[in-house]
Amino acid sequence: MARPRTPLLSRERIVVTALRLIDDEGLDALSTRRLATELSVSGPSLYNHFATKDELLDAVVDSVIGEVDLSMFGPVRAAGPAGAAGSSGALGPAGAVAAAGEAWTPWPEALRDWARSYRAALAAHPNIVPVLAQGPGRRPNALRLADAVFGHLVEAGWPRGQATRIGALMRYFVTGSALASFAAGFPADAEVYDAADYPHLGEAHRLAGHRGTVDEGAFETGLEALLDGLALRFERLAPRP
Amino acid sequence: MARPRTPLLSRERIVVTALRLIDDEGLDALSTRRLATELSVSGPSLYNHFATKDELLDAVVDSVIGEVDLSMFGPVRAAGPAGAAGSSGALGPAGAVAAAGEAWTPWPEALRDWARSYRAALAAHPNIVPVLAQGPGRRPNALRLADAVFGHLVEAGWPRGQATRIGALMRYFVTGSALASFAAGFPADAEVYDAADYPHLGEAHRLAGHRGTVDEGAFETGLEALLDGLALRFERLAPRP
DNA sequence: ACCTGAACACCGTTCAAGT
DNA sequence: ACCTGAACACCGTTCAAGT
């Protein structure tokens, strides 16, 4: 067949199919040959659209990050020619509000909403989290996310150094919670938990059955604890009369 | 040569060499053939000691978890015939103290010390964290860790459901922080951070250079925030007069 | 019991060849 | 420009053969 008049593949079709394969069968199931079969082409065809498998994985990861809601951090900058509506010079909340006519969300609330959306996006595709957790790299959506969080915290009054740390620690917590289910990590087989070896794990075999609620509860508890702890720190920073 | 009179391999030698390979060259560099070469044997020899590569990886992971300090949670139960000194039935701190003659560490302090040791052990081998984060499975050291944390929290007065969530959220945070450096995830190349696209990331190219302090600072900030937030919750739970 | 080489069904990637 | 088959240097694992 050689070259068809209308291309059989596109980057988007490849990315979507790769993500589905990773979701359904795990990261190890994604081989270039298997993916090509899934797309009804031969293996090397993929190299017309991605230079390496790593570049393909990068695109898959960024498509997942793109699902994270960032609207709580203020006006979304257009992907096209930026700068026109740019509030890049804004030094505080007042500036952002004035520029966009949008309500400015207090940082704890914004952080909470964002963390939930972030976790939801990642938890929908847990098998790819180890790749994504390696950092933003040069992926546009990941950089946009980092920019939005950092910018909002600084505009809210956090010193830049602290804002960096908060961005980091929030990512630690969210990626850690999305990487794997805590509950499902404990085998459902009761015989694993010999009372002589593990005196407190007598009920651990039930965890996997309550996977959803356990993990969700742990995430929410941790998120609230983090925000409470950060609020204490923020008050110490800028004491209110 | 066939079978030598003294075995060329042992599980421990294989595990140690595998971990070194993973640390030095990444998880992908660990192939059974490459590992065998490193051990001066042929590939299939490994299968006399581990049934599969996954079983080998499990052993490597558990050896890393074994480095985590659990002494702050009280007397270490002997690996041999347990039960003799067993405080398995202890319902509170007083019981543990009496049984072992050891000081009982308040839960926030114990949790802090443990989290630091946990992170240090994992951060020393970041390339294997994705494997380890999948949960304790049937690995003895991982189960021992879960047992110690949960047991201590319950003895400290946390309801069992809350204790489970705290164990989970602490693991989220620690594994997330050890999985990858936040700072190193941002390319050191300043040209990545176009001001039109990412107005707040103008200094992000400097992050990688301060990798150690940024990640350490973020971990410590997050840990203190978590503990502060949990302390608030604990007070609400059992209000002091 | 513990090691070997040969073999099987896989990998990621390159490249010349086709339209 | 975009697809193909053939080829290269790899994989994890099985198995019969050796001592």
GROMACS .gro file of C-alpha atoms (C1' of nucleotides) in nm, chain B residues 2-3 30-33 44 47 53, chain D residues 10-15 17-19:
model
   18
  243ALA     CA    1   2.752  -2.671   3.489
  244ARG     CA    2   2.703  -2.681   3.865
  271LEU     CA    3   1.763  -0.385   3.491
  272SER     CA    4   1.722  -0.671   3.250
  273THR     CA    5   1.778  -1.028   3.357
  274ARG     CA    6   2.051  -1.062   3.096
  285PRO     CA    7   1.883  -1.821   3.297
  288TYR     CA    8   1.579  -1.848   3.763
  294LYS     CA    9   1.177  -1.092   3.737
  511DC     C1'   10   1.798  -0.642   2.241
  512DC     C1'   11   1.419  -0.853   2.592
  513DG     C1'   12   1.188  -1.253   2.974
  514DT     C1'   13   1.146  -1.719   3.014
  515DT     C1'   14   1.162  -2.236   2.916
  516DC     C1'   15   1.401  -2.644   2.875
  518DA     C1'   16   2.169  -3.117   2.917
  519DG     C1'   17   2.554  -3.121   3.221
  520DT     C1'   18   2.780  -3.213   3.696
   0.00000   0.00000   0.00000
